[in-house]
Coordinates of C-alpha atoms in Angstrom, one line a residue:
M15 CA 26.0 7.5 14.7
M16 CA 22.6 8.0 16.4
L17 CA 19.5 6.8 14.6
N18 CA 18.1 10.3 14.8
D19 CA 21.0 11.5 12.6
L20 CA 19.7 9.2 9.9
G21 CA 16.4 11.0 9.8
M22 CA 14.4 8.3 11.6
K23 CA 11.8 9.4 14.1
I24 CA 13.2 7.5 17.0
H25 CA 13.4 9.4 20.3
D26 CA 15.7 8.6 23.2
A27 CA 14.3 8.2 26.7
D28 CA 13.8 11.5 28.5
F29 CA 13.8 11.3 32.3
R30 CA 13.7 15.0 33.1
P31 CA 11.3 15.9 35.9
D32 CA 9.3 18.2 33.7
T33 CA 8.6 15.4 31.1
L34 CA 7.7 12.6 33.5
N35 CA 4.3 14.1 34.3
R36 CA 3.5 14.9 30.7
S37 CA 0.9 12.7 29.0
P38 CA 2.4 10.4 26.3
A39 CA -0.4 11.5 23.9
Q40 CA 1.3 14.9 23.7
D41 CA 4.5 13.7 22.2
R42 CA 4.1 10.1 21.2
T43 CA 6.0 9.3 18.1
T44 CA 6.5 6.1 16.1
T45 CA 9.6 4.3 17.3
L46 CA 11.6 1.5 15.8
G47 CA 10.0 -0.9 18.3
D48 CA 6.6 0.1 17.0
L49 CA 7.7 -0.7 13.5
L50 CA 9.1 -4.1 14.5
A51 CA 5.9 -4.9 16.4
A52 CA 3.8 -3.9 13.4
A53 CA 6.0 -6.1 11.2
R54 CA 5.4 -9.0 13.6
R55 CA 1.7 -8.5 13.6
Q56 CA 1.5 -8.3 9.9
R57 CA 4.1 -10.9 9.0
W58 CA 1.5 -13.3 7.5
P59 CA 0.2 -10.8 4.9
L60 CA 3.8 -9.8 4.1
M61 CA 5.0 -13.4 3.9
L62 CA 2.0 -14.7 2.0
C63 CA 2.0 -11.9 -0.6
T64 CA 5.8 -12.2 -1.0
A65 CA 5.6 -15.9 -1.5
L66 CA 2.6 -15.5 -3.9
G67 CA 4.5 -12.9 -5.9
L68 CA 7.5 -15.2 -6.1
G69 CA 5.2 -18.1 -7.2
L70 CA 3.5 -15.9 -9.9
G71 CA 6.9 -14.8 -11.1
L72 CA 8.1 -18.4 -11.5
V73 CA 4.8 -19.2 -13.3
K74 CA 5.2 -16.2 -15.6
H75 CA 8.8 -17.2 -16.4
M76 CA 7.8 -20.8 -17.3
T77 CA 4.8 -19.6 -19.4
T78 CA 6.7 -16.9 -21.3
P79 CA 8.1 -17.9 -24.7
P80 CA 11.9 -17.3 -25.1
L81 CA 12.9 -14.1 -26.8
Y82 CA 16.2 -13.5 -28.6
Y83 CA 18.1 -10.2 -28.6
S84 CA 20.1 -9.1 -31.6
A85 CA 21.9 -5.7 -32.3
A86 CA 24.1 -4.0 -34.9
T87 CA 26.1 -0.9 -34.6
V88 CA 26.3 1.8 -37.3
L89 CA 28.7 4.8 -37.4
V90 CA 27.2 7.9 -38.9
D91 CA 29.7 10.3 -40.6
V92 CA 27.7 13.4 -41.3
R93 CA 30.7 15.0 -43.1
M94 CA 29.9 12.9 -46.2
D95 CA 26.3 14.2 -46.2
E96 CA 27.3 17.6 -47.6
S97 CA 27.0 17.0 -51.3
G98 CA 27.3 20.5 -52.5
G99 CA 29.8 21.8 -50.0
E100 CA 33.6 21.8 -49.8
I101 CA 35.8 21.4 -46.8
T102 CA 38.9 23.4 -46.8
P103 CA 41.9 23.1 -44.5
T104 CA 41.2 26.6 -43.1
T105 CA 37.6 25.7 -42.2
P106 CA 37.5 22.6 -40.0
F107 CA 34.3 20.6 -40.0
L108 CA 32.4 20.7 -36.7
R109 CA 30.0 17.8 -35.9
N110 CA 26.8 18.7 -34.2
D111 CA 24.0 16.7 -32.5
T112 CA 21.4 18.0 -34.8
S113 CA 22.8 16.1 -37.7
L114 CA 22.9 12.9 -35.7
L115 CA 19.3 13.4 -34.5
N116 CA 18.3 13.8 -38.1
E117 CA 19.9 10.4 -38.8
I118 CA 18.1 8.8 -35.9
Q119 CA 14.8 10.1 -37.2
V120 CA 15.6 8.5 -40.6
L121 CA 16.2 5.2 -38.9
R122 CA 12.9 5.5 -37.1
S123 CA 11.0 6.5 -40.2
L124 CA 8.1 4.4 -41.5
R125 CA 9.6 4.5 -45.0
L126 CA 12.8 2.6 -43.9
A127 CA 10.6 0.1 -42.0
E128 CA 8.6 -0.5 -45.1
E129 CA 11.8 -1.2 -47.1
V130 CA 13.0 -3.7 -44.5
A131 CA 9.6 -5.4 -44.4
R132 CA 9.6 -5.6 -48.2
R133 CA 13.1 -7.1 -48.4
L134 CA 12.5 -9.7 -45.8
S135 CA 8.8 -10.4 -46.7
L136 CA 7.8 -9.8 -43.1
H137 CA 4.2 -9.4 -44.1
E138 CA 4.1 -13.1 -45.0
M139 CA 5.6 -14.4 -41.7
P140 CA 3.1 -15.4 -39.0
I141 CA 5.9 -15.7 -36.4
F142 CA 6.5 -11.9 -36.9
L143 CA 3.0 -10.7 -37.3
N144 CA 1.5 -12.8 -34.4
P145 CA 4.4 -13.9 -32.1
P146 CA 3.6 -16.2 -29.2
E147 CA 2.5 -14.5 -26.0
S148 CA 3.0 -15.3 -22.4
L149 CA 0.1 -16.5 -20.3
A150 CA 0.0 -13.2 -18.4
R151 CA -0.2 -11.1 -21.5
S152 CA -2.8 -13.4 -23.0
M153 CA -5.0 -13.1 -19.9
L154 CA -4.5 -9.3 -19.9
S155 CA -5.4 -9.1 -23.6
A156 CA -8.6 -11.1 -22.9
V157 CA -9.5 -8.8 -20.1
Q158 CA -8.9 -5.7 -22.3
D159 CA -11.0 -7.2 -25.1
A160 CA -13.8 -7.9 -22.7
V161 CA -13.7 -4.4 -21.3
Q162 CA -13.6 -2.9 -24.7
N163 CA -16.5 -5.0 -25.8
V164 CA -18.5 -3.8 -22.9
I165 CA -17.6 -0.1 -23.6
E166 CA -18.3 -0.4 -27.3
S167 CA -21.5 -2.4 -26.9
A168 CA -23.5 0.3 -28.7
P169 CA -24.2 -0.6 -32.4
E170 CA -21.8 1.1 -34.8
T171 CA -21.8 1.7 -38.5
P172 CA -20.2 -1.1 -40.5
S173 CA -16.5 -0.4 -41.1
P174 CA -15.1 -0.6 -44.6
L175 CA -13.6 -3.9 -45.6
P176 CA -9.9 -4.1 -44.8
D177 CA -7.5 -3.6 -47.7
N178 CA -5.8 -7.0 -48.3
S179 CA -3.4 -5.7 -50.9
E180 CA 0.3 -6.4 -50.6
D181 CA 1.2 -2.7 -50.0
S182 CA -1.3 -2.6 -47.1
A183 CA 0.2 -5.8 -45.6
I184 CA 3.7 -4.4 -45.9
K185 CA 2.6 -1.2 -44.2
R186 CA 1.0 -3.2 -41.3
A187 CA 4.2 -5.2 -40.9
A188 CA 6.2 -2.0 -41.1
L189 CA 4.2 -0.4 -38.3
I190 CA 4.9 -3.5 -36.1
L191 CA 8.6 -3.3 -37.0
Q192 CA 8.8 0.5 -36.4
R193 CA 7.3 -0.2 -32.9
D194 CA 9.6 -3.0 -31.9
V195 CA 12.9 -1.9 -33.3
G196 CA 15.1 0.0 -30.9
I197 CA 17.2 2.9 -32.2
D198 CA 19.5 4.3 -29.5
R199 CA 22.6 6.6 -29.5
I200 CA 25.6 5.1 -27.8
G201 CA 26.9 7.6 -25.2
Q202 CA 27.9 10.9 -26.8
S203 CA 29.4 9.3 -29.9
F204 CA 28.0 9.4 -33.4
T205 CA 27.3 5.6 -33.2
I206 CA 23.8 4.3 -33.3
D207 CA 22.7 0.9 -31.9
I208 CA 20.0 -0.9 -33.8
S209 CA 18.3 -3.7 -31.7
Y210 CA 15.4 -6.1 -32.0
I211 CA 13.9 -8.7 -29.7
G212 CA 11.9 -11.5 -31.2
P213 CA 11.0 -15.2 -30.8
E214 CA 13.0 -16.4 -33.8
P215 CA 16.9 -15.9 -33.4
A216 CA 17.7 -16.0 -37.2
L217 CA 14.9 -13.6 -38.0
A218 CA 16.0 -11.2 -35.2
A219 CA 19.5 -11.0 -36.7
A220 CA 18.2 -10.7 -40.2
I221 CA 16.0 -7.8 -39.2
V222 CA 18.8 -5.9 -37.5
N223 CA 21.3 -6.4 -40.3
T224 CA 18.8 -5.6 -43.0
Y225 CA 17.9 -2.4 -41.1
A226 CA 21.5 -1.3 -41.1
E227 CA 22.0 -2.2 -44.8
S228 CA 18.8 -0.5 -45.8
Y229 CA 19.7 2.6 -43.9
L230 CA 23.0 2.9 -45.7
A231 CA 21.4 2.0 -49.0
A232 CA 18.7 4.6 -48.5
H233 CA 21.3 7.3 -47.9
L234 CA 23.3 6.2 -51.0
N235 CA 20.1 6.3 -53.1
A236 CA 19.2 9.6 -51.7
K237 CA 22.6 11.0 -52.5
M238 CA 22.6 9.7 -56.0
E239 CA 19.1 11.2 -56.5
V240 CA 20.3 14.5 -55.3
T241 CA 23.4 14.3 -57.5
A242 CA 21.3 13.4 -60.6
R243 CA 18.9 16.2 -60.0
M244 CA 21.8 18.6 -59.5
A245 CA 23.5 17.4 -62.7
E246 CA 20.3 17.7 -64.6
W247 CA 19.7 21.2 -63.4
M248 CA 23.3 22.2 -64.2
Q249 CA 23.1 20.7 -67.7
A250 CA 19.9 22.6 -68.4
R251 CA 21.4 25.8 -67.0
I252 CA 24.5 25.4 -69.2
G253 CA 22.2 25.0 -72.2
E254 CA 20.4 28.2 -71.3
L255 CA 23.7 30.1 -70.9
Q256 CA 24.8 28.8 -74.4
R257 CA 21.6 30.0 -76.0
E258 CA 21.8 33.3 -74.3
S259 CA 25.5 33.7 -75.4
E260 CA 24.5 32.9 -79.0
A261 CA 21.7 35.5 -78.8
I262 CA 24.2 38.1 -77.6
Q263 CA 26.6 37.4 -80.4
M264 CA 23.9 37.7 -83.0
R265 CA 22.8 41.1 -81.5
A266 CA 26.4 42.3 -81.4
E267 CA 26.9 41.5 -85.1
A268 CA 23.7 43.4 -85.9
L269 CA 25.0 46.4 -84.0
R270 CA 28.3 46.3 -85.9
A271 CA 26.5 46.3 -89.2
Q272 CA 24.9 49.7 -88.3
T273 CA 26.4 52.9 -89.6
P274 CA 27.8 54.3 -87.4
P275 CA 28.1 51.3 -85.0
D276 CA 26.7 51.8 -81.4
T277 CA 30.0 51.6 -79.5
K278 CA 28.4 51.9 -76.0
A279 CA 25.9 49.1 -76.7
L280 CA 28.6 46.9 -78.1
K281 CA 30.7 47.3 -74.9
A282 CA 27.7 46.4 -72.8
L283 CA 27.1 43.3 -74.9
A284 CA 30.8 42.3 -74.7
Q285 CA 30.7 42.6 -70.9
R286 CA 27.6 40.5 -70.7
A287 CA 29.1 37.9 -73.0
A288 CA 32.2 37.7 -70.9
N289 CA 30.1 37.2 -67.7
L290 CA 28.1 34.5 -69.3
E291 CA 31.3 32.8 -70.5
T292 CA 32.7 32.8 -67.0
L293 CA 29.4 31.5 -65.5
Q294 CA 29.3 28.8 -68.1
Q295 CA 32.8 27.6 -67.5
T296 CA 32.1 27.5 -63.7
L297 CA 29.0 25.5 -64.1
S298 CA 30.7 23.2 -66.6
S299 CA 33.5 22.5 -64.1
R300 CA 31.0 22.0 -61.3
Y301 CA 29.0 19.7 -63.5
E302 CA 32.0 17.6 -64.2
M303 CA 32.7 17.3 -60.4
V304 CA 29.1 16.4 -59.6
T305 CA 29.2 13.8 -62.4
I306 CA 32.4 12.3 -60.9
E307 CA 31.0 12.3 -57.4
G308 CA 27.8 10.6 -58.6
S309 CA 29.8 7.8 -60.2
Y310 CA 31.4 6.8 -56.8
P311 CA 28.9 5.2 -54.3
V312 CA 30.1 6.8 -51.1
T313 CA 27.7 6.6 -48.1
N314 CA 27.6 8.8 -45.0
G315 CA 28.3 5.9 -42.6
R316 CA 29.4 2.4 -42.2
I317 CA 28.4 -0.7 -40.2
L318 CA 30.8 -1.2 -37.3
S319 CA 29.4 -4.6 -36.1
E320 CA 26.8 -6.9 -37.7
A321 CA 24.3 -8.9 -35.7
A322 CA 25.1 -12.5 -35.2
V323 CA 22.4 -15.2 -34.7
P324 CA 21.9 -15.5 -30.9
K325 CA 22.5 -18.9 -29.5
K326 CA 20.6 -18.5 -26.2
P327 CA 17.4 -16.6 -25.4
D328 CA 18.0 -13.4 -23.6
L329 CA 14.4 -13.1 -22.2
P330 CA 12.8 -14.0 -19.9
K331 CA 15.5 -14.0 -17.2
L332 CA 14.7 -16.1 -14.2
W333 CA 16.4 -13.9 -11.6
Q334 CA 14.7 -10.8 -13.1
S335 CA 11.2 -12.4 -13.1
A336 CA 11.6 -13.7 -9.6
A337 CA 13.0 -10.5 -8.2
I338 CA 10.4 -8.2 -9.8
A339 CA 7.5 -10.4 -8.8
T340 CA 8.8 -10.9 -5.3
I341 CA 9.2 -7.1 -4.8
L342 CA 5.8 -6.5 -6.2
G343 CA 4.3 -9.1 -4.0
F344 CA 6.1 -7.6 -1.0
M345 CA 4.7 -4.2 -1.9
V346 CA 1.2 -5.5 -2.1
G347 CA 1.6 -7.2 1.2
F348 CA 3.0 -3.9 2.6
V349 CA 0.0 -2.0 1.4
I350 CA -2.3 -4.7 2.9
A351 CA -0.4 -4.5 6.2
I352 CA -0.7 -0.7 6.3
L353 CA -4.5 -1.0 5.6
R354 CA -4.8 -3.5 8.4
E355 CA -2.8 -1.3 10.8
T356 CA -4.9 1.8 10.0
R357 CA -8.0 -0.2 10.7
E358 CA -6.8 -1.0 14.2
R359 CA -8.9 1.2 16.4
A360 CA -9.2 -0.8 19.6
F361 CA -7.1 -1.1 22.8
R362 CA -4.4 -3.7 22.5
V363 CA -1.8 -2.9 25.2
G364 CA -1.8 -1.0 28.4
E365 CA 0.1 1.9 26.9
D366 CA -2.9 2.5 24.6
V367 CA -5.1 3.0 27.6
W368 CA -2.9 5.6 29.2
V369 CA -2.1 7.4 25.9
D370 CA -5.7 7.6 24.7
T371 CA -7.6 8.2 27.9
G372 CA -5.1 9.4 30.5
K373 CA -6.4 6.8 32.9
P374 CA -4.3 4.2 34.7
F375 CA -4.2 0.7 33.2
L376 CA -5.1 -1.9 35.8
G377 CA -4.3 -5.1 33.9
Y378 CA -5.4 -7.8 31.5
M379 CA -8.1 -10.5 31.9
P380 CA -7.3 -13.3 29.4
L381 CA -9.6 -15.7 27.7
F382 CA -10.1 -18.9 29.7
D383 CA -11.3 -22.4 29.1
T384 CA -14.0 -22.3 31.7
A385 CA -14.9 -25.9 31.1
A386 CA -11.4 -26.9 32.2
L387 CA -11.4 -24.5 35.1
S388 CA -14.7 -25.8 36.3
R389 CA -13.1 -29.2 37.0
Q390 CA -10.8 -27.4 39.5
A391 CA -12.2 -26.7 42.9
P392 CA -11.0 -24.1 45.4
R393 CA -11.2 -24.5 49.1
G394 CA -14.7 -23.2 49.9
K395 CA -15.8 -21.3 52.9
S396 CA -19.3 -21.4 54.3
E397 CA -21.3 -18.7 56.1
N398 CA -19.9 -19.9 59.5
G399 CA -16.3 -19.7 58.2
K400 CA -15.8 -23.5 57.9
N401 CA -14.4 -25.2 54.8
N402 CA -17.0 -27.2 52.9
G403 CA -14.5 -29.3 51.0
D404 CA -13.6 -29.7 47.3
T405 CA -16.8 -31.6 46.4
D406 CA -19.2 -29.0 47.6
A407 CA -17.1 -26.2 46.0
R408 CA -17.0 -28.0 42.7
S409 CA -20.7 -28.5 42.7
V410 CA -21.3 -24.9 43.4
V411 CA -19.1 -23.8 40.6
Q412 CA -20.5 -26.3 38.1
S413 CA -24.1 -25.5 39.0
T414 CA -23.7 -21.8 38.4
A415 CA -21.2 -20.1 36.1
P416 CA -17.5 -21.1 36.2
S417 CA -16.5 -17.8 34.6
L418 CA -17.6 -15.9 37.8
F419 CA -15.2 -17.8 39.9
M420 CA -12.0 -17.8 37.8
S421 CA -10.1 -15.8 40.3
L422 CA -10.7 -18.5 42.9
L423 CA -10.2 -21.5 40.6
D424 CA -6.7 -20.4 39.7
S425 CA -5.3 -18.0 42.2
Q426 CA -1.9 -17.8 40.4
S427 CA -3.4 -16.8 37.1
L428 CA -3.0 -13.4 35.3
L429 CA -6.6 -12.7 36.0
A430 CA -6.1 -13.1 39.8
D431 CA -3.0 -10.8 39.6
T432 CA -5.0 -8.2 37.7
L433 CA -7.8 -8.3 40.3
R434 CA -5.2 -7.9 43.1
N435 CA -3.8 -4.9 41.3
V436 CA -7.3 -3.5 41.0
Q437 CA -7.8 -4.0 44.8
S438 CA -4.5 -2.4 45.5
T439 CA -5.5 0.6 43.5
V440 CA -8.8 0.8 45.3
M441 CA -7.1 0.7 48.7
L442 CA -4.7 3.5 47.7
A443 CA -7.8 5.7 47.1
P444 CA -9.7 5.4 50.5
T445 CA -12.8 7.4 51.4
D446 CA -14.0 8.9 54.7
T447 CA -17.6 7.5 54.3
G448 CA -17.0 4.0 55.5
A449 CA -17.0 1.1 53.0
Q450 CA -15.8 1.9 49.5
V451 CA -18.5 1.6 46.8
I452 CA -16.9 0.5 43.6
G453 CA -18.9 0.4 40.4
V454 CA -17.9 -1.9 37.5
S455 CA -19.0 -0.9 34.1
S456 CA -18.2 -0.9 30.4
M457 CA -18.9 1.2 27.3
V458 CA -21.2 -1.2 25.6
A459 CA -22.9 -4.5 26.5
G460 CA -21.1 -7.8 26.1
E461 CA -17.6 -6.7 27.1
G462 CA -17.4 -8.8 30.3
K463 CA -18.1 -6.3 33.0
T464 CA -20.3 -8.8 34.9
T465 CA -17.4 -11.3 34.9
L466 CA -15.0 -8.7 36.2
A467 CA -17.4 -7.6 39.0
A468 CA -18.1 -11.1 40.2
N469 CA -14.4 -12.3 40.1
Y470 CA -13.3 -9.1 41.8
A471 CA -15.9 -9.4 44.5
N472 CA -15.1 -13.1 45.1
L473 CA -11.4 -12.3 45.3
V474 CA -11.9 -9.6 47.9
A475 CA -14.4 -11.7 49.9
Q476 CA -12.0 -14.6 50.0
S477 CA -9.3 -12.3 51.5
G478 CA -11.5 -11.9 54.6
A479 CA -13.0 -8.5 53.8
R480 CA -16.8 -8.1 54.2
T481 CA -17.8 -7.7 50.6
L482 CA -21.2 -7.3 48.9
L483 CA -21.9 -7.7 45.2
V484 CA -25.0 -5.9 43.9
D485 CA -26.6 -6.4 40.5
L486 CA -27.5 -2.9 39.4
D487 CA -27.9 -3.7 35.7
L488 CA -31.7 -3.4 35.8
H489 CA -32.0 -3.9 32.1
R490 CA -30.2 -7.3 31.8
S491 CA -29.8 -8.7 35.3
A492 CA -27.2 -11.1 33.9
L493 CA -25.5 -11.6 37.2
T494 CA -28.7 -12.6 38.9
R495 CA -29.4 -15.2 36.2
M496 CA -25.9 -16.6 36.2
L497 CA -26.0 -17.1 40.0
Q498 CA -29.4 -18.6 39.8
C499 CA -31.0 -16.1 42.3
N500 CA -34.3 -15.7 40.4
Q501 CA -36.6 -16.2 43.4
G502 CA -37.3 -14.4 46.6
A503 CA -36.6 -10.8 47.6
D504 CA -34.3 -8.6 45.7
L505 CA -33.2 -5.0 45.3
I506 CA -36.4 -3.8 43.8
R507 CA -38.4 -5.2 46.7
I508 CA -36.1 -3.4 49.1
L509 CA -36.6 -0.1 47.3
D510 CA -40.3 -0.7 47.3
G511 CA -40.3 -1.4 51.0
T512 CA -41.8 -4.8 50.7
A513 CA -38.6 -6.6 51.8
T514 CA -35.7 -6.1 54.1
L515 CA -32.0 -6.3 53.2
D516 CA -31.5 -9.5 55.2
E517 CA -34.3 -11.1 53.3
A518 CA -32.8 -10.2 49.9
L519 CA -29.2 -11.1 50.6
K520 CA -27.7 -14.3 49.2
T521 CA -24.4 -15.8 50.2
V522 CA -21.9 -17.5 47.8
S523 CA -20.5 -20.3 49.9
V524 CA -17.3 -20.7 47.8
S525 CA -15.9 -17.4 48.9
G526 CA -18.3 -16.0 51.6
L527 CA -19.5 -13.2 49.3
D528 CA -22.8 -11.6 49.9
F529 CA -24.9 -11.0 46.8
L530 CA -27.9 -8.7 46.3
P531 CA -29.8 -9.8 43.2
C532 CA -32.2 -7.9 40.9
I533 CA -34.9 -10.1 39.6
P534 CA -36.2 -9.0 36.2
E535 CA -39.8 -10.0 37.0
H536 CA -39.9 -7.6 39.9
N537 CA -39.1 -4.7 37.5
P538 CA -41.2 -5.5 34.4
R539 CA -40.6 -2.2 32.7
R540 CA -37.0 -2.3 33.6
S541 CA -37.2 1.3 34.5
S542 CA -34.3 3.3 36.0
D543 CA -36.6 5.3 38.1
A544 CA -36.0 3.0 41.1
L545 CA -32.4 4.2 41.2
M546 CA -33.5 7.8 41.7
R547 CA -35.4 7.2 44.9
Q548 CA -34.2 8.4 48.2
T549 CA -34.5 4.8 49.5
M550 CA -31.6 4.0 47.1
T551 CA -29.4 6.6 48.8
A552 CA -30.4 5.3 52.2
L553 CA -29.6 1.7 51.2
I554 CA -26.1 2.7 50.0
E555 CA -25.4 4.5 53.2
S556 CA -26.5 1.5 55.3
L557 CA -24.3 -0.8 53.2
R558 CA -21.3 1.4 53.8
H559 CA -21.6 0.8 57.6
R560 CA -22.2 -3.0 57.1
Y561 CA -19.5 -3.9 54.6
D562 CA -15.9 -3.1 53.9
F563 CA -16.4 -3.1 50.1
V564 CA -19.6 -2.8 48.0
V565 CA -19.2 -3.8 44.4
L566 CA -21.9 -2.7 41.9
D567 CA -22.4 -4.3 38.6
L568 CA -23.5 -1.2 36.6
P569 CA -25.1 -1.0 33.2
P570 CA -22.9 0.1 30.2
L571 CA -21.9 3.7 30.3
G572 CA -22.3 4.4 26.6
T573 CA -25.9 3.2 26.2
I574 CA -27.7 3.6 29.5
A575 CA -27.8 6.6 31.9
D576 CA -28.1 4.5 35.1
T577 CA -24.5 4.9 36.0
K578 CA -24.8 8.7 35.9
I579 CA -27.8 8.4 38.2
M580 CA -25.7 6.5 40.7
L581 CA -22.6 8.7 40.2
S582 CA -23.0 10.7 43.4
R583 CA -23.3 7.5 45.5
I584 CA -20.2 5.8 44.0
D585 CA -16.7 6.3 45.1
H586 CA -14.8 4.8 42.2
I587 CA -15.6 3.2 38.8
I588 CA -13.6 0.3 37.3
L589 CA -14.1 0.5 33.5
Q590 CA -14.0 -2.7 31.5
C591 CA -13.0 -2.7 27.8
A592 CA -12.9 -5.6 25.4
W593 CA -9.4 -6.3 24.1
G594 CA -9.3 -5.7 20.3
K595 CA -13.0 -4.6 20.1
T596 CA -13.8 -1.5 22.2
P597 CA -12.9 1.5 20.0
R598 CA -10.4 3.8 21.6
T599 CA -12.2 6.9 20.3
L600 CA -15.4 5.8 21.9
V601 CA -13.9 5.7 25.4
R602 CA -11.8 8.8 24.9
D603 CA -14.7 10.9 23.6
Y604 CA -17.0 9.7 26.3
L605 CA -14.6 10.6 29.1
R606 CA -13.9 13.9 27.5
M607 CA -17.6 14.8 27.2
E608 CA -18.5 13.4 30.7
P609 CA -15.9 14.9 33.1
E610 CA -17.9 14.0 36.2
V611 CA -17.8 10.3 35.2
A612 CA -14.1 10.6 34.2
R613 CA -13.1 11.8 37.6
K614 CA -14.7 8.7 39.2
V615 CA -13.0 6.3 36.8
L616 CA -10.1 4.7 38.8
G617 CA -8.7 2.8 35.9
I618 CA -9.3 0.5 32.9
V619 CA -9.1 -3.2 32.6
L620 CA -8.8 -5.0 29.3
N621 CA -10.8 -8.2 29.0
K622 CA -10.9 -11.2 26.7
V623 CA -7.2 -10.9 25.9
E624 CA -5.7 -13.5 23.6
M625 CA -2.4 -14.0 25.2
R626 CA -0.7 -15.6 22.2
R627 CA -1.5 -12.5 20.2
L628 CA -0.8 -9.9 22.9
R629 CA 3.0 -9.8 22.4
K630 CA 2.5 -9.0 18.7
F631 CA 1.2 -5.6 19.7
A632 CA 3.8 -4.8 22.3
R633 CA 7.1 -3.0 21.8
P634 CA 10.2 -5.1 22.2
G635 CA 11.2 -5.3 25.8
S636 CA 7.9 -4.3 27.2
W637 CA 6.4 -6.4 30.0
E638 CA 3.6 -7.7 27.7
T639 CA 6.2 -9.8 25.9
Y640 CA 6.9 -11.8 29.1
L641 CA 3.3 -12.4 30.1
E642 CA 2.8 -15.4 27.9
E643 CA 6.0 -17.0 29.3
K644 CA 4.9 -16.3 32.8
Y645 CA 1.3 -17.2 32.7
G646 CA 1.2 -19.6 29.7

């Protein structure tokens, strides 16, 4: 069975030619690998919340007082509830749910609860009125009371004094009993289950048994009251009929004494007397039957099983408390995990780059311990091409910034492989204008574009290509400060015509890289107007004929317009994004709103990657899962 048949949104690989050129953003769906990767990333919230829930469940179990369950079963026979009816063999009795529902309401009535409370003196039992509470319920009650006090902080009219009479106490106990006693029908039968859960086992059994007995006694008393009222009414009616018969006889005698007697009236009186006699005999026989029925205490049900005193507490159950608390803890952790996932807005893996921007992903630049790397020394190369030795190379690296030479300090690192991939991508996109001019930029400051530009230029220069690194970030000039080129001629002096290119160039002896600085003091207003001069265009053209690769450290794209000013003079742009920090929407929206810049972007590099965390964001089987094993 395929997973798609189970309703899961998991798509099989589709290698049709018409789908290979389609952007993944058009049909990207959540796969099982994505869910597993998300579970790995959020395992700590899930595990901690689940463990916390289990711990709280155990604490609740240990701080909850034991409760005992007791139950009795009563069979309700509604056929015995028809006091004034007769059941004949030709008319079978049909039970109906309405009669049973009426009996359930009788059991749930406050009057029956008051009778039980009175018989057991529940209003005098503190264990019943104020049972011990669990720690969780006590804390919840305290919070509710505090909130209620805050809400009801306004002064109120003094309430009347509570009624401390016995009847009021019984009624309060009856209300508690009515709330806590369970009355449930067993299946489709005419059997009712009466249950109670309390802290005292003997009291729980006594309450249930007394409830059942009081229910039957109440029905018996009600039946006797009905029978007595019926007998009283019949007796009064029989007396009325006797008096009416005597009056008819006296009237008939008076009519017979008349001369001539009124025969028609006498016949009518005789008929009336006969009817009264028949009615009187019927009522007399019925009265005798009612009197006989009232003398036999027959109820409309019976107790099938009485409640026994429970030996062991039924609540709380350890497995139940632990299971419920663990599930609730996992649910809380799941919600936290979802919130953490929805807040993830930055680039994490190479697929994010391609899906969100449509630009090629060029590689990862991991975080490095530059202090440890500075103790390593590459084989340096001087201006005349001779090796300077490890000591000179180490001194150069330590005296400047080790982060600018990481590609040379460890040529087998992931950073070096990423920069080689960048160089391969650049070489696959040649130009017809001589040397390739590659700009390195980022969306915002502080993402590491200067580090990328310097390491890339050093790597290319060490390979033997004529390479120039230019500091074009006129607003910060971080590269110039890090390479300690704060004196002499610079880019601004060249554009002003006060210095030549040869006077401004500096050479990095470690790799043979030429560097053109930009000294902040020479551009006090840090204006971008210098980049708009024709001399800048002429300078770039002269650099194309002198070098194989010209690497420009550009200002951030999202905050400064200098890159757009230089756009016509640049062949390609390598965009640098900080891993886990640069918002995907920022890059995507900028490239969509600036199509001219987007066409020049050759690819995107993710910087400051935490290798130990990278595999958490990758799908199972993707190449990111093997990077830590390969590069450490």
